[in-house]
Structures are given as C-alpha cells and as structure tokens.
Coordinates of C-alpha atoms in Angstrom, one line a residue:
Chain A
P121 CA 33.5 -0.7 -27.6
E122 CA 29.9 -0.1 -28.5
A123 CA 28.8 -3.4 -27.3
A124 CA 30.7 -2.8 -24.1
D125 CA 28.8 0.5 -23.5
L126 CA 25.6 -1.3 -24.1
R127 CA 26.5 -3.9 -21.7
A128 CA 27.5 -1.3 -19.1
L129 CA 24.0 0.5 -19.7
A130 CA 22.3 -2.9 -19.1
R131 CA 24.2 -3.5 -15.8
H132 CA 23.5 0.1 -14.6
L133 CA 19.8 -0.3 -15.2
Y134 CA 19.9 -3.8 -13.6
E135 CA 21.5 -2.3 -10.5
A136 CA 18.8 0.5 -10.4
Y137 CA 16.1 -2.0 -10.7
L138 CA 17.4 -4.0 -7.8
K139 CA 17.7 -0.9 -5.8
Y140 CA 14.2 0.5 -6.3
F141 CA 12.0 -2.6 -6.7
P142 CA 11.8 -4.6 -3.5
L143 CA 10.3 -7.7 -5.1
T144 CA 12.2 -9.0 -8.0
K145 CA 11.1 -11.6 -10.4
A146 CA 13.7 -14.1 -9.1
K147 CA 12.3 -13.7 -5.6
A148 CA 8.6 -13.8 -6.7
R149 CA 9.2 -16.9 -8.8
A150 CA 11.0 -18.6 -5.9
I151 CA 7.9 -17.8 -3.6
L152 CA 5.5 -19.1 -6.2
S153 CA 7.4 -22.3 -6.8
G154 CA 7.6 -23.0 -3.1
K155 CA 11.4 -22.7 -2.9
T156 CA 11.4 -20.3 0.0
G157 CA 11.2 -23.0 2.7
D158 CA 8.8 -22.3 5.6
N159 CA 8.3 -18.7 4.2
V160 CA 5.0 -19.5 2.4
P161 CA 2.6 -16.7 1.5
F162 CA -0.7 -16.4 3.3
V163 CA -3.5 -17.5 0.8
I164 CA -6.5 -15.2 0.3
H165 CA -9.2 -17.3 -1.4
D166 CA -12.5 -16.0 0.1
M167 CA -13.9 -13.1 2.1
K168 CA -13.0 -14.7 5.4
S169 CA -9.4 -15.2 4.5
L170 CA -9.4 -11.6 3.0
M171 CA -10.4 -10.3 6.5
E172 CA -7.9 -12.5 8.2
G173 CA -5.2 -11.4 5.8
E174 CA -5.9 -7.6 6.1
Q175 CA -3.3 -7.2 8.7
F176 CA -0.7 -8.3 6.2
I177 CA -2.2 -6.2 3.5
N178 CA -1.3 -2.8 5.1
C179 CA 1.8 -2.6 3.0
S180 CA 3.2 0.6 4.5
Q181 CA 3.7 -1.3 7.9
I182 CA 5.7 -4.2 6.5
P183 CA 9.3 -3.8 7.1
I184 CA 11.5 -5.0 4.3
Q185 CA 15.0 -5.9 5.4
E186 CA 16.8 -5.3 2.1
H187 CA 15.1 -1.9 1.6
Q188 CA 15.1 -0.8 5.2
Q189 CA 16.6 2.7 4.4
Q190 CA 13.9 3.2 1.8
A191 CA 11.2 1.9 4.0
T192 CA 12.3 4.3 6.7
V193 CA 12.0 7.2 4.2
L194 CA 8.7 5.9 3.0
T195 CA 7.3 5.7 6.6
A196 CA 8.5 9.2 7.2
G197 CA 6.8 10.3 4.1
H198 CA 3.6 8.7 5.0
G199 CA 2.4 11.9 6.6
G200 CA 0.2 11.9 3.4
I201 CA -2.6 9.5 2.7
T202 CA -2.4 5.9 3.8
E203 CA -5.0 3.4 2.9
V204 CA -6.3 3.5 6.5
Q205 CA -6.7 7.3 6.2
M206 CA -8.4 6.9 2.9
A207 CA -10.7 4.3 4.2
S208 CA -11.4 6.4 7.3
E209 CA -12.1 9.5 5.2
C210 CA -14.6 7.5 3.2
G211 CA -16.2 6.1 6.4
L212 CA -15.1 2.5 5.7
L213 CA -13.6 1.9 9.1
E214 CA -17.0 2.1 10.7
T215 CA -18.7 -0.3 8.3
T216 CA -22.1 -0.1 10.0
S217 CA -22.4 3.6 9.3
I218 CA -22.3 2.9 5.5
S219 CA -25.8 3.1 4.2
G220 CA -26.5 0.6 1.4
H221 CA -23.2 -1.2 2.0
G222 CA -22.8 -4.4 4.0
L223 CA -19.7 -5.4 5.7
T224 CA -18.6 -7.4 2.6
D225 CA -18.7 -4.4 0.4
A226 CA -16.8 -2.4 2.9
V227 CA -14.1 -5.0 3.0
E228 CA -13.9 -5.0 -0.8
L229 CA -13.5 -1.2 -0.9
R230 CA -10.9 -1.3 1.9
F231 CA -8.9 -3.8 0.0
F232 CA -9.2 -1.5 -3.1
Y233 CA -7.7 1.3 -1.0
S234 CA -4.7 -1.0 0.0
C235 CA -4.2 -1.6 -3.7
Q236 CA -4.3 2.0 -4.4
S237 CA -1.9 2.8 -1.6
R238 CA 0.6 0.1 -2.9
S239 CA 0.2 1.4 -6.4
A240 CA 1.1 5.0 -5.3
E241 CA 4.2 3.6 -3.5
A242 CA 4.9 1.6 -6.6
V243 CA 4.7 4.9 -8.8
R244 CA 7.4 6.4 -6.5
E245 CA 9.6 3.4 -7.1
V246 CA 9.2 3.6 -10.9
T247 CA 9.9 7.4 -10.7
E248 CA 13.2 6.7 -8.9
F249 CA 14.0 4.0 -11.5
A250 CA 13.3 6.4 -14.4
K251 CA 15.5 9.1 -12.9
S252 CA 18.3 6.5 -12.9
I253 CA 18.1 6.0 -16.6
P254 CA 21.0 7.9 -18.1
G255 CA 19.8 11.2 -19.6
F256 CA 16.3 11.1 -18.2
T257 CA 16.8 13.9 -15.7
D258 CA 18.3 16.0 -18.5
L259 CA 15.1 16.0 -20.4
D260 CA 12.6 18.9 -20.2
L261 CA 10.9 18.6 -16.8
N262 CA 7.4 18.7 -18.5
D263 CA 8.4 15.8 -20.7
Q264 CA 9.6 13.9 -17.7
V265 CA 6.2 14.3 -16.2
T266 CA 4.5 13.3 -19.5
L267 CA 6.7 10.2 -19.8
L268 CA 5.8 9.0 -16.3
K269 CA 2.1 9.9 -16.5
Y270 CA 1.7 7.9 -19.6
G271 CA 4.4 5.1 -18.8
V272 CA 3.9 4.4 -15.2
I273 CA 0.7 2.2 -15.5
E274 CA 2.2 0.3 -18.3
V275 CA 5.3 -0.4 -16.1
L276 CA 3.2 -1.5 -13.2
I277 CA 1.3 -3.9 -15.3
I278 CA 4.6 -5.4 -16.7
M279 CA 5.9 -5.6 -13.1
M280 CA 2.8 -7.5 -12.1
A281 CA 3.5 -10.3 -14.4
P282 CA 6.3 -12.0 -12.5
L283 CA 4.0 -12.1 -9.5
M284 CA 1.3 -13.8 -11.3
N285 CA 0.6 -17.3 -12.4
K286 CA -2.5 -18.8 -14.0
D287 CA -4.1 -19.4 -10.4
G288 CA -3.4 -16.0 -8.7
T289 CA -1.0 -13.3 -7.8
L290 CA 1.4 -12.4 -5.0
I291 CA 0.5 -9.2 -3.3
S292 CA 1.8 -7.3 -0.3
Y293 CA 5.5 -7.8 -1.2
G294 CA 5.1 -11.4 -1.7
Q295 CA 3.5 -12.1 1.7
I296 CA 0.1 -12.9 0.3
F297 CA -1.1 -15.0 -2.6
M298 CA -4.5 -14.0 -3.8
T299 CA -6.3 -16.4 -6.0
R300 CA -7.7 -15.6 -9.4
E301 CA -11.0 -17.3 -8.6
F302 CA -11.4 -15.1 -5.6
L303 CA -10.7 -11.9 -7.6
K304 CA -13.3 -13.1 -10.1
S305 CA -15.8 -13.7 -7.4
L306 CA -15.8 -10.0 -6.3
R307 CA -18.8 -7.8 -7.2
K308 CA -18.7 -5.8 -10.5
P309 CA -16.7 -4.0 -11.7
F310 CA -14.0 -5.1 -9.2
C311 CA -14.2 -8.7 -10.6
Q312 CA -13.5 -7.4 -14.1
M313 CA -10.3 -5.4 -13.3
M314 CA -7.7 -8.1 -12.8
E315 CA -8.7 -10.7 -15.4
P316 CA -7.2 -8.9 -18.3
K317 CA -3.9 -8.5 -16.4
F318 CA -3.9 -12.3 -15.7
E319 CA -4.4 -13.0 -19.4
F320 CA -1.7 -10.7 -20.4
S321 CA 0.7 -11.9 -17.7
V322 CA 0.3 -15.6 -18.4
K323 CA 1.3 -15.0 -22.0
F324 CA 4.1 -12.5 -21.1
N325 CA 5.6 -14.9 -18.7
T326 CA 6.1 -17.5 -21.4
L327 CA 8.8 -15.1 -22.8
E328 CA 10.8 -16.0 -19.7
L329 CA 12.6 -12.7 -19.3
D330 CA 14.8 -12.4 -16.2
D331 CA 15.2 -9.4 -13.9
S332 CA 18.1 -7.8 -16.0
D333 CA 15.9 -8.1 -19.3
M334 CA 12.9 -6.5 -17.5
A335 CA 15.1 -3.5 -16.2
L336 CA 15.9 -2.8 -20.0
F337 CA 12.3 -3.3 -21.1
L338 CA 10.9 -1.0 -18.4
A339 CA 13.3 1.7 -19.5
V340 CA 12.2 1.3 -23.1
I341 CA 8.6 1.7 -22.1
I342 CA 9.3 4.8 -20.1
L343 CA 11.3 6.4 -23.0
S344 CA 8.4 6.2 -25.5
G345 CA 8.6 9.3 -27.8
D346 CA 5.1 9.0 -29.0
R347 CA 3.3 10.0 -25.7
P348 CA 0.8 12.9 -26.2
G349 CA 1.9 16.4 -25.5
L350 CA 5.7 15.8 -25.4
L351 CA 7.6 19.0 -26.2
N352 CA 10.9 17.7 -27.3
V353 CA 10.7 14.2 -28.8
K354 CA 14.1 13.9 -30.4
P355 CA 16.3 13.4 -27.2
I356 CA 13.7 10.9 -25.8
E357 CA 13.9 8.9 -29.0
Q358 CA 17.7 9.0 -29.0
L359 CA 17.8 7.7 -25.4
Q360 CA 15.2 5.0 -26.2
E361 CA 17.3 3.9 -29.2
T362 CA 20.3 3.3 -27.1
V363 CA 18.3 1.3 -24.6
L364 CA 16.6 -0.7 -27.3
H365 CA 20.1 -1.6 -28.7
S366 CA 21.2 -2.7 -25.2
L367 CA 18.0 -4.8 -24.9
E368 CA 18.5 -6.4 -28.3
L369 CA 22.0 -7.3 -27.5
R370 CA 21.1 -8.6 -24.0
L371 CA 18.4 -10.8 -25.4
K372 CA 20.6 -12.3 -28.1
L373 CA 23.2 -13.2 -25.3
N374 CA 20.9 -14.2 -22.6
H375 CA 18.2 -16.1 -24.8
P376 CA 20.1 -17.4 -27.8
D377 CA 17.6 -20.0 -28.5
S378 CA 14.5 -17.8 -28.3
L379 CA 13.8 -16.7 -31.9
Q380 CA 12.4 -13.2 -32.4
L381 CA 12.2 -12.5 -28.8
F382 CA 13.1 -8.9 -29.2
A383 CA 10.3 -8.5 -31.8
K384 CA 7.8 -10.4 -29.6
L385 CA 8.6 -8.1 -26.7
L386 CA 8.2 -5.0 -28.7
Q387 CA 4.8 -6.3 -29.8
K388 CA 3.8 -6.5 -26.1
M389 CA 4.0 -2.7 -25.9
T390 CA 1.0 -2.5 -28.2
D391 CA -1.1 -4.9 -26.0
L392 CA -0.1 -2.9 -23.0
R393 CA -1.6 0.3 -24.3
Q394 CA -4.9 -1.3 -24.7
I395 CA -4.8 -2.8 -21.2
V396 CA -4.0 0.7 -19.7
T397 CA -6.9 2.2 -21.6
D398 CA -9.3 -0.5 -20.3
H399 CA -8.0 -0.1 -16.8
V400 CA -8.5 3.7 -16.9
H401 CA -12.1 3.1 -18.2
F402 CA -12.7 0.8 -15.2
M403 CA -11.4 3.4 -12.8
Q404 CA -13.8 6.0 -14.4
L405 CA -16.6 3.5 -14.0
L406 CA -15.8 2.9 -10.4
K407 CA -15.8 6.6 -9.7
K408 CA -19.4 6.7 -11.2
T409 CA -20.7 3.6 -9.4
E410 CA -19.0 3.6 -6.1
V411 CA -20.3 6.7 -4.4
D412 CA -18.2 6.1 -1.3
M413 CA -14.9 5.6 -3.2
C414 CA -12.0 7.9 -2.9
L415 CA -9.2 7.9 -5.4
H416 CA -5.6 8.3 -4.4
P417 CA -4.5 12.0 -5.3
L418 CA -1.4 10.7 -7.1
L419 CA -3.4 8.2 -9.0
Q420 CA -6.0 10.8 -9.9
E421 CA -3.2 13.0 -11.2
I422 CA -1.9 10.3 -13.5
M423 CA -5.3 9.1 -14.8
K424 CA -6.8 12.5 -15.4
D425 CA -7.1 13.1 -19.0
L426 CA -4.9 10.1 -19.7
Y427 CA -6.9 8.4 -22.5
Chain B
L157 CA 1.5 20.5 -17.0
K158 CA 3.6 20.7 -13.9
E159 CA 0.7 22.5 -12.2
K160 CA -1.6 19.7 -13.0
H161 CA 0.8 17.1 -11.8
K162 CA 2.1 18.5 -8.5
I163 CA 2.8 15.2 -6.9
L164 CA 4.5 13.6 -9.9
H165 CA 6.6 16.8 -10.2
Q166 CA 7.5 16.6 -6.6
L167 CA 8.5 13.0 -7.0
L168 CA 10.7 13.9 -9.9
Q169 CA 12.4 16.7 -8.1
N170 CA 13.1 15.3 -4.6
S171 CA 15.7 12.7 -4.9
T172 CA 16.1 11.7 -1.3
S173 CA 13.7 13.7 0.9
P174 CA 10.4 12.0 1.7
V175 CA 7.5 12.7 -0.4
D176 CA 3.9 12.8 0.8
L177 CA 2.1 9.9 -0.9

C-alpha cells in the first residue's frame, strides 16, 4: 500500500508538471533531435540573426495551443511589466538616445529583458507547481515564500537542462535555438552567464531523467528544509521525505540499470547551489556595470539578500 | 518576510486570478 501511495504521488506531481510547464523535456528533445518535421526552430547564431529573431523572442505574445487558457490569464495579467515596457523605461527602444551604447549593446540588453520577462513568467509556473505539491499550501505562508525564494532559481536551472545540448539552447518555448558560441561571443559579463549552466546541463542530461522523474526532483528541491530563515522546518522535511521515497522508487522502476542514480541526483543539488550563488553574483555585477539596466521587480525580490 | 516579497506572496495567494508580472 505504501508503494501505491508513492506511485500516486509521482503521478500527481507529473500531472501538475504537465499542467504548468509548457515545454516538457519530451517536446524539447524532439525539437532538438529534429523529430518535429517542418517545425524547426529559428537559429540565432550572431547579432544579425538575433535582431531577426527578436519578433519570436517576445514570449508573452506567443500563443501556446496546449496552454491557451493559462496564456489568456497571463496576457490579462501582463498589465504589469513586459520586456517591451522594461526596455522602454530604460530607453532601449530608442537606441540612438543611449549615450555610450551602440545599437549592438542595446540589442544585448533588450535580449536580456526578454530573458528576465520569461524568467518571471517561469517563476509563476514554478509557484503554481509548488502549490500543487500535497501539503505545501498548508505550510506557514512565510515558509512558503522562503522555499520559493531559495528554490526557484535552482528549479529554473534544472528546467533549462532539457532545453540544452552541448551546442546551444532552446528559448522562447522551443521556437528559437540560440547557439552556445553566440552566447559566448556577447560582451562581458553577459558572455559568462550561461556557460556554467551549459556545463551543468550537459552533465545533468547524461542522467537521462524523463519528465516524470523531473517532476519529483523539482518537488524535492522546493521542499528543502535547510533554507535560511525557515520558521517550521519539521513539516517541510516530512513532506520532502515522502517525495524522496517516491523519487527513489520511481528511479528504481524507471531506470533499473542505472546504478546509484538516486544518489547521483541528490549530489546535483549541491552543484546547483553553487551555480545559483554564482548567478546571483553575476546579476549583482550587472547592476553595477550596466547603468541602463532595470531588473524585473519579481526577480529583484527573489535575489535581494539571497546569498 | 511577506512585506519584502509582495509579488511572491501574491503569486502564492492568488490561485487563478491574474497576477501582474
């Protein structure tokens, strides 16, 4: 009976994962391996193709059939800050008015705003997923905030892995493939931001998790009882323990030949924390060096006093 | 904590209504 409960939990989290995350690993791998027929992504490999691809990058305007209802809610909710508004507020839409910045610099920053806007939307998706974890919404509300604040970037980095291969990454819901070389060619510090994620993702992808495994692993990350400032750790640890059991069982059934997969996966959580710490430092550096840069208010909230 | 994280708090509280991102 206990194993049945753990399998039911795995099924529940997988369903929530499919509900809230538009681009699954299965879809991303199909796109990356060219199994989607004529539906090939637009490739951004230099500044010219970046500018050509900008119309695709405005994620908020891309309708997603399977998530039409959520997309409608999202569009309605975009009375807040879109990447276009952020760029506008920072004077980036009129590139000639920016002293000390050429057109290329403005395009880089504008792309950065698109990333921020998509990240903010992804935070909303992760929040909905977290709320679907049985028992999460019963936790102290302050602790729910803390778990999300500390867990959400780790979750986003894990979710980036299926979109990446050694040559580049899918962005804009899989409609664009951006090459790793292009990202490395951006000016500092932009060029340094994605490389650690590629290195992590290429190694992480060798574990060959599927979407159902991912759903459980993301829940384990969110339910970390050692986040700073938690008020009531015990119920969080109890929830995490149940999800960990479910994950362990799932991996044994789904990957019988992969030795020590559970242990290897848990080890990744340590690597993740370092990547997040480095990422936050990059963002702090950007704030200092890019005088024209605006940080999305939701991301500001998350990163303030994080590490 | 809730005061410092108004948007996160809002995201956690609003299950279906749109949230300004």
